[in-house]
Short mmCIF file of C-alpha atoms and ligand atoms in Angstrom, two decimals:
data_model
loop_
_atom_site.label_atom_id
_atom_site.label_comp_id
_atom_site.label_asym_id
_atom_site.label_seq_id
_atom_site.Cartn_x
_atom_site.Cartn_y
_atom_site.Cartn_z
CA MET C 184 13.64 -4.05 -9.33
CA THR C 185 15.19 -4.10 -5.76
CA ILE C 186 18.96 -4.19 -4.61
CA ASP C 187 19.25 -6.60 -1.96
CA ILE C 188 22.05 -8.39 -2.37
CA ALA C 189 25.45 -7.68 -0.97
CA VAL C 190 29.01 -8.56 -1.46
CA VAL C 191 31.32 -8.55 1.63
CA PRO C 192 35.02 -8.62 1.11
CA VAL C 193 37.24 -10.32 4.20
CA ALA C 194 39.59 -12.30 2.51
CA GLY C 195 42.39 -9.50 3.06
CA HIS C 196 45.73 -10.58 5.04
CA GLY C 197 45.43 -7.52 7.61
CA THR C 198 49.18 -7.31 7.25
CA ARG C 199 49.50 -3.73 8.96
CA LEU C 200 47.75 -5.10 11.62
CA LEU C 201 50.19 -7.69 12.29
CA PRO C 202 51.03 -9.63 15.11
CA LEU C 203 47.18 -8.71 15.92
CA THR C 204 45.88 -10.50 12.45
CA LYS C 205 48.14 -13.54 12.11
CA SER C 206 45.76 -15.81 13.09
CA GLN C 207 42.64 -13.77 13.33
CA PRO C 208 40.78 -11.83 10.95
CA LYS C 209 40.87 -8.04 11.26
CA GLU C 210 37.48 -8.06 10.30
CA MET C 211 36.82 -9.65 13.80
CA LEU C 212 38.70 -7.33 15.78
CA SER C 213 36.40 -5.94 18.56
CA ILE C 214 35.30 -2.01 18.34
CA GLY C 215 33.55 -1.38 21.47
CA ARG C 216 31.55 -4.43 22.35
CA LYS C 217 30.85 -6.05 18.83
CA PRO C 218 33.61 -7.16 15.93
CA VAL C 219 34.18 -4.71 13.14
CA VAL C 220 31.82 -7.31 11.04
CA GLN C 221 28.86 -7.45 12.71
CA TYR C 222 28.71 -3.60 12.58
CA VAL C 223 28.65 -3.79 8.82
CA VAL C 224 25.86 -6.62 8.64
CA GLU C 225 23.86 -4.69 11.12
CA GLU C 226 23.99 -1.53 8.83
CA LEU C 227 23.45 -4.01 5.44
CA ALA C 228 20.27 -5.56 7.04
CA LYS C 229 18.83 -1.99 7.97
CA ASN C 230 19.52 -0.95 4.21
CA GLY C 231 17.26 -3.56 2.79
CA ILE C 232 20.04 -6.15 2.33
CA ARG C 233 18.69 -9.63 2.68
CA ARG C 234 21.25 -11.80 0.84
CA LEU C 235 25.09 -11.29 1.91
CA LEU C 236 27.79 -13.14 -0.21
CA PHE C 237 31.11 -12.80 2.52
CA ILE C 238 34.42 -13.36 0.00
CA THR C 239 35.98 -15.28 2.19
CA SER C 240 40.01 -17.31 2.85
CA HIS C 241 41.95 -19.21 4.76
CA GLY C 242 41.61 -18.54 8.82
CA LYS C 243 38.83 -16.59 8.23
CA SER C 244 36.49 -19.18 9.51
CA SER C 245 35.14 -17.35 13.19
CA ILE C 246 33.10 -14.94 10.58
CA GLU C 247 31.38 -17.62 9.71
CA GLN C 248 30.65 -19.07 13.03
CA HIS C 249 29.93 -15.79 14.53
CA PHE C 250 26.81 -15.53 12.18
CA ASP C 251 25.63 -19.33 12.82
CA ILE C 252 22.93 -19.81 15.26
CA ASP C 253 24.33 -21.01 18.07
CA GLU C 254 21.41 -23.28 19.81
CA GLN C 255 24.09 -24.66 22.46
CA LEU C 256 24.98 -21.25 23.54
CA ILE C 257 20.94 -20.13 23.98
CA ASP C 258 20.18 -23.43 25.76
CA TYR C 259 23.24 -22.55 28.12
CA LEU C 260 22.06 -18.58 28.76
CA ARG C 261 18.29 -20.03 29.18
CA GLU C 262 19.70 -22.86 31.63
CA THR C 263 21.85 -20.51 33.86
CA GLY C 264 19.18 -18.04 34.17
CA ARG C 265 21.12 -15.31 32.13
CA GLU C 266 18.20 -14.46 29.81
CA GLU C 267 19.02 -10.75 29.78
CA GLN C 268 22.06 -11.85 27.81
CA LEU C 269 20.17 -13.32 25.35
CA SER C 270 19.64 -10.13 23.46
CA GLU C 271 23.10 -9.88 22.51
CA LEU C 272 22.44 -12.49 20.31
CA ASP C 273 19.40 -10.71 18.43
CA PHE C 274 21.59 -10.78 15.41
CA GLU C 275 21.64 -13.93 14.82
CA ARG C 276 17.86 -13.70 13.89
CA PHE C 277 18.25 -10.86 10.83
CA ASP C 278 15.90 -11.89 7.96
CA MET C 279 19.67 -12.72 6.20
CA LYS C 280 20.56 -15.71 3.98
CA TYR C 281 24.26 -15.92 4.47
CA PHE C 282 26.55 -17.14 1.54
CA TYR C 283 30.37 -17.87 1.40
CA THR C 284 32.82 -18.35 -1.32
CA ARG C 285 36.68 -18.36 -1.32
CA GLN C 286 39.29 -16.00 -2.67
CA ARG C 287 42.07 -18.74 -3.34
CA ARG C 288 44.90 -16.30 -3.58
CA GLN C 289 44.81 -12.96 -2.32
CA LEU C 290 45.34 -10.66 -5.46
CA GLY C 291 43.77 -7.75 -4.28
CA LEU C 292 40.36 -6.30 -3.46
CA GLY C 293 39.22 -6.03 -7.30
CA HIS C 294 39.53 -10.20 -7.57
CA ALA C 295 37.66 -10.41 -4.50
CA VAL C 296 35.04 -8.43 -5.96
CA LEU C 297 35.52 -10.73 -9.22
CA CYS C 298 35.30 -13.75 -7.25
CA ALA C 299 31.50 -13.23 -7.03
CA GLN C 300 30.59 -12.92 -10.45
CA PRO C 301 29.69 -16.75 -10.71
CA LEU C 302 26.94 -16.31 -7.61
CA ILE C 303 26.25 -12.41 -8.58
CA GLY C 304 25.71 -12.94 -12.33
CA ASP C 305 23.66 -10.66 -14.06
CA GLN C 306 22.28 -8.45 -10.96
CA TYR C 307 23.12 -5.07 -9.64
CA PHE C 308 24.93 -5.37 -6.11
CA VAL C 309 25.86 -3.63 -3.03
CA THR C 310 29.87 -3.89 -2.07
CA ALA C 311 30.76 -3.16 1.54
CA LEU C 312 34.23 -3.31 2.44
CA GLY C 313 34.13 -6.21 5.92
CA ASP C 314 37.09 -3.87 7.71
CA SER C 315 35.01 -0.65 7.49
CA ILE C 316 32.07 0.58 10.00
CA ILE C 317 30.03 3.54 8.67
CA GLY C 318 28.84 6.15 11.82
CA LEU C 319 28.23 4.68 15.36
CA ASN C 320 26.04 2.10 15.78
CA ALA C 321 25.22 1.10 12.18
CA GLN C 322 22.79 3.61 11.65
CA SER C 323 23.75 4.77 8.52
CA GLU C 324 21.27 4.73 5.55
CA ILE C 325 23.72 6.13 2.87
CA VAL C 326 23.36 2.19 1.26
CA SER C 327 19.93 2.22 0.61
CA ARG C 328 19.86 5.83 -0.80
CA MET C 329 22.63 4.69 -3.00
CA THR C 330 20.97 1.17 -3.94
CA ASN C 331 17.45 3.68 -4.49
CA GLU C 332 19.39 6.19 -6.71
CA LEU C 333 20.72 3.54 -9.02
CA VAL C 334 17.65 1.75 -9.24
CA ARG C 335 15.67 4.99 -10.90
CA SER C 336 18.97 6.49 -13.13
CA GLY C 337 20.25 2.93 -14.19
CA ALA C 338 23.98 4.30 -13.67
CA ASP C 339 26.80 1.93 -13.16
CA ILE C 340 28.40 2.55 -10.05
CA ALA C 341 27.79 4.78 -6.97
CA VAL C 342 30.46 5.08 -4.18
CA ALA C 343 30.28 6.46 -0.80
CA PHE C 344 32.24 9.77 -0.01
CA GLU C 345 33.77 11.39 3.08
CA GLU C 346 35.51 14.60 3.14
CA VAL C 347 38.48 14.78 4.81
CA PRO C 348 41.00 17.41 5.06
CA PRO C 349 43.30 18.04 2.31
CA SER C 350 46.40 16.58 4.18
CA GLU C 351 45.07 13.40 4.11
CA VAL C 352 43.90 12.93 0.51
CA VAL C 353 47.31 11.08 -0.16
CA ARG C 354 46.22 8.33 1.88
CA TYR C 355 42.70 7.48 -0.63
CA GLY C 356 41.01 7.37 -3.80
CA ILE C 357 39.75 11.10 -4.27
CA ALA C 358 36.45 11.94 -5.92
CA GLN C 359 36.72 13.92 -9.58
CA PRO C 360 33.41 15.25 -9.37
CA LYS C 361 31.61 17.16 -11.82
CA GLY C 362 31.19 20.66 -11.07
CA VAL C 363 30.08 21.60 -7.93
CA THR C 364 29.55 18.77 -5.30
CA ASP C 365 25.89 18.64 -3.64
CA ASP C 366 24.92 15.40 -1.84
CA ILE C 367 24.67 13.90 -4.67
CA PHE C 368 26.79 14.19 -7.15
CA GLU C 369 28.05 12.57 -11.02
CA LEU C 370 31.21 10.98 -10.47
CA VAL C 371 33.77 11.76 -13.62
CA ASP C 372 36.59 9.79 -12.40
CA LEU C 373 38.48 8.59 -9.40
CA VAL C 374 42.18 9.29 -8.96
CA GLU C 375 44.08 6.91 -6.31
CA LYS C 376 46.21 8.54 -3.31
CA PRO C 377 46.89 12.28 -5.07
CA THR C 378 48.84 14.69 -3.87
CA VAL C 379 46.98 18.07 -2.18
CA GLU C 380 47.76 19.57 -5.57
CA GLU C 381 46.42 16.62 -8.04
CA ALA C 382 43.53 16.15 -5.91
CA PRO C 383 40.59 17.26 -7.40
CA SER C 384 38.25 16.99 -4.07
CA ASN C 385 38.85 16.49 -0.81
CA LEU C 386 36.38 13.17 -1.02
CA ALA C 387 37.84 10.12 -0.58
CA VAL C 388 36.18 6.99 -1.02
CA ALA C 389 34.51 5.77 2.00
CA ALA C 390 34.05 1.35 1.53
CA ARG C 391 30.38 1.20 0.39
CA TYR C 392 29.62 0.73 -3.34
CA VAL C 393 26.81 -0.42 -5.66
CA PHE C 394 27.72 -1.66 -9.36
CA SER C 395 25.69 -2.92 -12.19
CA PRO C 396 27.04 -6.42 -13.26
CA ARG C 397 29.61 -4.37 -16.17
CA ILE C 398 31.81 -3.76 -13.31
CA PHE C 399 32.63 -7.62 -13.42
CA GLU C 400 33.89 -7.38 -17.49
CA ALA C 401 35.99 -4.10 -16.36
CA LEU C 402 37.54 -6.20 -13.45
CA GLU C 403 38.51 -8.80 -16.18
CA ARG C 404 39.97 -6.48 -18.18
CA THR C 405 41.87 -4.85 -15.23
CA PRO C 406 45.74 -5.86 -15.56
CA PRO C 407 47.49 -5.94 -12.11
CA GLY C 408 48.46 -2.77 -10.33
CA LYS C 409 50.32 -1.49 -7.37
CA GLY C 410 51.53 -4.67 -5.40
CA GLY C 411 50.53 -6.98 -8.18
CA GLU C 412 47.18 -6.72 -7.07
CA ILE C 413 43.81 -5.92 -9.28
CA GLN C 414 42.62 -2.86 -8.23
CA LEU C 415 38.68 -2.15 -7.59
CA THR C 416 39.45 1.94 -8.39
CA ASP C 417 41.02 0.49 -11.56
CA ALA C 418 37.92 -1.21 -12.51
CA MET C 419 35.37 1.54 -12.01
CA ARG C 420 37.73 4.04 -13.95
CA LEU C 421 37.56 1.96 -16.90
CA VAL C 422 33.53 1.58 -16.39
CA LEU C 423 33.49 5.44 -16.25
CA ARG C 424 36.19 6.33 -19.19
CA GLU C 425 33.84 3.90 -21.31
CA GLY C 426 30.61 5.70 -21.07
CA GLY C 427 29.36 4.36 -17.97
CA LYS C 428 27.94 6.42 -15.53
CA GLY C 429 28.96 7.06 -11.79
CA ILE C 430 26.77 8.48 -8.75
CA GLY C 431 28.79 9.93 -6.12
CA PHE C 432 27.28 10.50 -2.53
CA ARG C 433 28.67 12.25 0.70
CA LEU C 434 28.49 10.69 3.89
CA PRO C 435 26.43 13.37 5.74
CA PRO C 436 27.98 15.69 8.68
CA GLY C 437 29.04 13.83 11.31
CA VAL C 438 29.05 10.48 10.10
CA HIS C 439 32.19 9.27 9.61
CA ARG C 440 34.08 5.92 8.16
CA PHE C 441 35.95 3.86 10.49
CA ASP C 442 38.64 1.60 9.03
CA ILE C 443 40.04 -0.59 10.75
CA GLY C 444 43.20 -1.19 8.52
CA ASN C 445 45.54 0.27 10.43
CA PHE C 446 46.45 0.84 14.29
CA GLN C 447 46.31 4.53 14.01
CA SER C 448 42.89 4.31 13.04
CA TYR C 449 41.84 1.15 14.67
CA PHE C 450 42.78 2.79 18.42
CA GLN C 451 40.91 5.72 17.36
CA ALA C 452 37.92 3.92 16.72
CA PHE C 453 37.71 1.54 19.35
CA ALA C 454 38.28 4.89 21.55
CA GLU C 455 35.40 6.63 19.90
CA PHE C 456 33.02 3.51 19.95
CA ALA C 457 34.06 2.56 23.69
CA LEU C 458 33.45 6.17 24.88
CA ALA C 459 30.34 6.18 23.53
CA ASP C 460 29.20 2.62 25.45
CA PRO C 461 26.04 3.79 26.90
CA VAL C 462 27.37 1.96 30.05
CA TYR C 463 31.30 2.07 30.18
CA GLY C 464 31.50 5.64 28.20
CA ALA C 465 31.63 7.93 30.77
CA PRO C 466 33.65 6.05 33.53
CA LEU C 467 35.97 5.35 30.68
CA ARG C 468 35.79 9.11 29.89
CA GLU C 469 36.83 9.92 33.35
CA PHE C 470 39.71 7.53 33.69
CA MET C 471 41.13 8.18 30.16
CA GLU C 472 40.45 12.23 31.59
CA LYS C 473 42.74 11.40 34.77
CA LEU C 474 45.21 9.64 32.93
CA LEU C 475 45.61 12.49 30.09
CA ARG C 476 46.07 14.75 33.18
CA GLN C 477 48.81 12.69 34.76
CA GLY C 478 50.46 12.96 31.36
CA SER C 479 50.28 16.49 31.06
CA ASP C 480 51.73 17.00 35.00
P1 UTP J 267 42.83 -3.76 2.68
O1 UTP J 267 42.95 -2.97 1.19
O2 UTP J 267 42.94 -3.47 4.06
O3 UTP J 267 43.75 -5.02 2.04
O4 UTP J 267 41.28 -4.53 2.24
P2 UTP J 267 44.25 -6.48 3.39
O5 UTP J 267 45.40 -6.88 2.56
O6 UTP J 267 42.85 -6.26 4.53
O7 UTP J 267 45.43 -5.42 4.53
P3 UTP J 267 47.05 -4.99 4.48
O8 UTP J 267 46.81 -4.11 3.64
O9 UTP J 267 47.41 -6.33 4.06
O10 UTP J 267 46.76 -4.38 5.54
C1 UTP J 267 40.14 -4.03 2.30
C2 UTP J 267 39.34 -5.15 2.38
O11 UTP J 267 39.29 -5.58 1.28
C3 UTP J 267 39.74 -7.38 1.47
C4 UTP J 267 39.78 -6.95 3.20
O12 UTP J 267 39.17 -8.34 3.73
C5 UTP J 267 39.13 -5.74 3.48
O13 UTP J 267 37.70 -6.08 4.12
N1 UTP J 267 40.23 -8.04 0.73
C6 UTP J 267 41.86 -7.24 0.53
C7 UTP J 267 40.35 -9.05 0.22
O14 UTP J 267 39.15 -9.49 0.60
N2 UTP J 267 41.25 -9.49 -0.57
C8 UTP J 267 42.05 -8.82 -1.05
O15 UTP J 267 43.03 -9.93 -2.20
C9 UTP J 267 42.78 -8.11 -0.33
#
């Protein structure tokens, strides 16, 4: 068995980024030179995903258009002698089949994943949040490490985790690992947004998952939780509580999860990617240093 299918939920309202997200998807916001979701797709393509199912919704059609092959634009670039810009469209040629289904009401991330059931059926599948980038330049290999291990072990759930400072555990789903954690560890439970005292670790869920079809059955039995939404974490806990096996994967040092869901992390992500730009990074750094010096005068 190989796992080559991924579900990418992009149907959320993105209310924390209003008014920016009133008429454009947060997954299409730019981080450096590319929209967020392009990094996600590039990462998945690199990790052996060949079939990708977007869970989409009203107002998200620009995501579909972004992954179309735009013959007109290609002709235009050729005819006007801008061949060098054609390489910017290389991502259109990925060996990837795209599928789209609608989450007709935004009832939470768990509900969005459940919308994939009729198409995924009895397969193992990756889930990658469309508003989160792992590492600079979409080079992360965490997803293929997770799929390989799940194929080998037959576990039901794999989750990527990022180490966060203790003061930040209150913002995330946190791993309860068995014993001392290595890069790969047994996941016993998850605790949603614990206090520093309650937190069983400082490992925060990092937007990449692999599931056996057992997750669907658990999602169907998961009642709405916080905010009336069906929470993916609650369904994962149900699987673990009922004897399903979970494995946690720690992101390697230096590989950060960029969450674009709120303004602070969106601005930080943009700044980090822009500063790492091969052409514009260095002059931007100079500009920012000047700006900061002015600010401290
Ligand atoms: P968030 O948890 O950030 O929710 O989604 P949101 O609704 O997009 O944003 P806020 O809280 O209103 O600001 C994490 C990922 O899950 C998708 C989002 O599109 C995002 O990529 N999602 C969330 C869905 O597909 N459907 C939902 O009902 C909720």
